[in-house]
Tab-separated table of C-alpha atoms in Angstrom:
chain	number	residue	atom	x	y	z
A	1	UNK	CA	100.653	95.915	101.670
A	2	UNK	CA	101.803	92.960	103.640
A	3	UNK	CA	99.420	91.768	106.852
A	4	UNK	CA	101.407	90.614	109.919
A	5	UNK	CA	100.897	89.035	112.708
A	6	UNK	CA	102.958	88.766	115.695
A	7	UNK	CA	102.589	86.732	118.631
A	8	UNK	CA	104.829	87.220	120.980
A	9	UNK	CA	105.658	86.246	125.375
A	10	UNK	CA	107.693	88.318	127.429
A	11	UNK	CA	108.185	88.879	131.052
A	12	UNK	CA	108.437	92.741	130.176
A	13	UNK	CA	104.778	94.612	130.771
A	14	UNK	CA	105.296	98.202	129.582
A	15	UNK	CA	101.663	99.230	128.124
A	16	UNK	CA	103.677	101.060	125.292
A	17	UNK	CA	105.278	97.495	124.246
A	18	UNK	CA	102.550	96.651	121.833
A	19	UNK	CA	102.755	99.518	119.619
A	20	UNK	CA	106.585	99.298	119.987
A	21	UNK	CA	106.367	95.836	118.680
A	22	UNK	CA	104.237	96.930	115.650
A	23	UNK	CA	106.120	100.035	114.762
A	24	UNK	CA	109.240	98.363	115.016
A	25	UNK	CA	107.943	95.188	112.360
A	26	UNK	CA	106.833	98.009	110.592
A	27	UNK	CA	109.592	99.558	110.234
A	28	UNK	CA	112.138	96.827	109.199
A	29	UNK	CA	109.609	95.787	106.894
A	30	UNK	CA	109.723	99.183	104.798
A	31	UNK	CA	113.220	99.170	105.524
A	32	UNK	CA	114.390	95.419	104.361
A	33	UNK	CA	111.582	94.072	102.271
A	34	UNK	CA	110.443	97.350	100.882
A	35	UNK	CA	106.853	97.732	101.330
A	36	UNK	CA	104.738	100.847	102.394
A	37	UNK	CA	104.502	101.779	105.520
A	38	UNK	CA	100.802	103.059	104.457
A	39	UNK	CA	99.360	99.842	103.770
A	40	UNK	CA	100.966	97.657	105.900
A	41	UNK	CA	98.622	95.940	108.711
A	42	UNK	CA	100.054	94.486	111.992
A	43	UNK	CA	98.348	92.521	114.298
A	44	UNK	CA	99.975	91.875	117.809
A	45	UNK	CA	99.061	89.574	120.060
A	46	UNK	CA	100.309	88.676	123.922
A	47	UNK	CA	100.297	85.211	125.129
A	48	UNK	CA	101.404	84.366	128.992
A	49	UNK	CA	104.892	82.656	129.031
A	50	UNK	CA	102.943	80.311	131.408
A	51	UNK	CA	101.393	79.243	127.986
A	52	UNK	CA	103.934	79.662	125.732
A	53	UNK	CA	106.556	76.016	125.856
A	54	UNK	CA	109.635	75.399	123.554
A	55	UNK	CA	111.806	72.946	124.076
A	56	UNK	CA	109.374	71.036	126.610
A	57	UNK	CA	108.881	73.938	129.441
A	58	UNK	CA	107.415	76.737	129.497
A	59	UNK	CA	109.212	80.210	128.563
A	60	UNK	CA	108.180	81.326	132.661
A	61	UNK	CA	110.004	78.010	134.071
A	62	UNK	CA	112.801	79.741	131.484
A	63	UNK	CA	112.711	82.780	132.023
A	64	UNK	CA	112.991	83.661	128.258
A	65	UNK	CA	110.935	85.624	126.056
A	66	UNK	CA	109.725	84.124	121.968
A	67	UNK	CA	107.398	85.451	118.963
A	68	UNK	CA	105.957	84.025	116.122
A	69	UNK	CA	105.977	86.253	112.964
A	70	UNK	CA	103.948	85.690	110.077
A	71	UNK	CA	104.501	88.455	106.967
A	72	UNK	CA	102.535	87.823	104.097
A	73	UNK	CA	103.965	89.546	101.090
A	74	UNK	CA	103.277	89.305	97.031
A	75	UNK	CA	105.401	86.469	95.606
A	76	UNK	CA	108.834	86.926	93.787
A	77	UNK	CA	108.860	90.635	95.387
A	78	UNK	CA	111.845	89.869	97.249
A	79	UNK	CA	114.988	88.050	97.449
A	80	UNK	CA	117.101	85.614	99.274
A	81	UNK	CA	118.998	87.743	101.001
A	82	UNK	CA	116.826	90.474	101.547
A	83	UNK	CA	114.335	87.364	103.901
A	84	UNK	CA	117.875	87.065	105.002
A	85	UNK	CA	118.195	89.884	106.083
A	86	UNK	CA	114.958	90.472	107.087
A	87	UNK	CA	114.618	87.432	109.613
A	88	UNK	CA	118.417	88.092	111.542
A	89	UNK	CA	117.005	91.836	111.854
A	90	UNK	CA	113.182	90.721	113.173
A	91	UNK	CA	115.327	88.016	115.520
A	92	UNK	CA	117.709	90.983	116.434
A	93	UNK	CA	114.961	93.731	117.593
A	94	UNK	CA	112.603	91.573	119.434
A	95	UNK	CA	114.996	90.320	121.951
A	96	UNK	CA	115.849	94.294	122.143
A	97	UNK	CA	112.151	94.625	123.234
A	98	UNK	CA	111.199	91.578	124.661
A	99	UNK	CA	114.232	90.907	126.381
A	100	UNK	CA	116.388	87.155	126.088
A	101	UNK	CA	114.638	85.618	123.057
A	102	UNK	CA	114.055	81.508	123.340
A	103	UNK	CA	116.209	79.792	120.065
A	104	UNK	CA	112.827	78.440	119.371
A	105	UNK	CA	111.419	82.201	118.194
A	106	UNK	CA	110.167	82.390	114.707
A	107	UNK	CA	109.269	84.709	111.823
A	108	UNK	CA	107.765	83.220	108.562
A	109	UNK	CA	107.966	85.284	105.259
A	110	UNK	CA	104.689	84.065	103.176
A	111	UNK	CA	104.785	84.443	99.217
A	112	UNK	CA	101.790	84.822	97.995
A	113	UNK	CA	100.732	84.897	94.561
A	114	UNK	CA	98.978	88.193	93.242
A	115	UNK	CA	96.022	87.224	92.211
A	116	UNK	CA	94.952	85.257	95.372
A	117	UNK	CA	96.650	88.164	97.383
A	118	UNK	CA	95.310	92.287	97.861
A	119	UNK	CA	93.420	94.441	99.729
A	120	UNK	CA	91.068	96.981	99.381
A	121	UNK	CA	88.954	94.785	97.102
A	122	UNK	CA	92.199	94.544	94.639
A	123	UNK	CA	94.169	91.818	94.016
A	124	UNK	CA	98.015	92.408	94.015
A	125	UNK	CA	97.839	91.012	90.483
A	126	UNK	CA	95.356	93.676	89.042
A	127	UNK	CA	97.131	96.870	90.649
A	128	UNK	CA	100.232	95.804	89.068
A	129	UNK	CA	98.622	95.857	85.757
A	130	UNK	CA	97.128	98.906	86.460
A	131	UNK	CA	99.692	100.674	87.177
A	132	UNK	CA	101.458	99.461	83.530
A	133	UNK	CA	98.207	100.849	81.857
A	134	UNK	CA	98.602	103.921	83.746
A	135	UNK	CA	102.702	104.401	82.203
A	136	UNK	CA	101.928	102.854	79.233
A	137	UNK	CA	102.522	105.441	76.308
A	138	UNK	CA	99.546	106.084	74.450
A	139	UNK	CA	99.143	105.454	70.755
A	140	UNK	CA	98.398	108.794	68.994
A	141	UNK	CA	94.805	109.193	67.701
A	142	UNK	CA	94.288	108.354	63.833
């Protein structure tokens, strides 16, 4: 259920880069952190490396490519080492599609709690519990 939003700059201009970019976050995300592919969101958004500076110049007068990911998942639903994990892979697959990645590229894991966090009108926080009711073993009738 996480939302996530990438920004990214790259000198590469394939129209199928987009949707490479979203299926590929989407994919290490179910793969590392877990989560369903179903209700996972991904935003993706292009910015001109005219635009885009790091370090003091801009990634054209570089000739490097950067992102900016943002992943907002329920809180205490994963570990150290699986953000780990998780970041080193997201670092690793962009700079296979965006081409030389900028040090200065970034990918934030946000932990938020359940019940300020859901979708579909549901909090994270009240699914959970839902699903306990759901398992719970029912008393016999008296």
């Amino acid at each position: 259920m996480p939302l996530i939003t990438v920004t990214y700059s790259s000198v590469r201009k394939a129209p199928s880069l987009k949707a490479e970019i979203a299926s590929a976050v989407s994919d290490l995300t179910a793969r590392i952190l877990r989560k369903d592919p179903k209700v996972t969101a991904v935003i993706v958004k292009s910015v001109d490396a005219a635009d885009w500076f790091a370090g003091g110049k801009s990634l054209a007068e570089q000739s490097l490519a950067s992102f900016w990911l943002d992943v907002h998942v329920s809180e205490g639903t994963n570990t150290k080492d699986e953000k780990a994990a998780y970041l080193a892979a997201l670092f690793q697959r962009m700079g296979e599609l965006l081409g030389p990645l900028h040090e200065e590229s970034y990918a934030h894991v946000d932990e938020v709690k359940g019940d300020a966090y859901g979708f579909g009108g549901l909090t994270q926080e009240r699914r959970y519990i839902a699903g306990l009711l759901e398992v719970a073993p029912r008393k016999a009738a008296a």
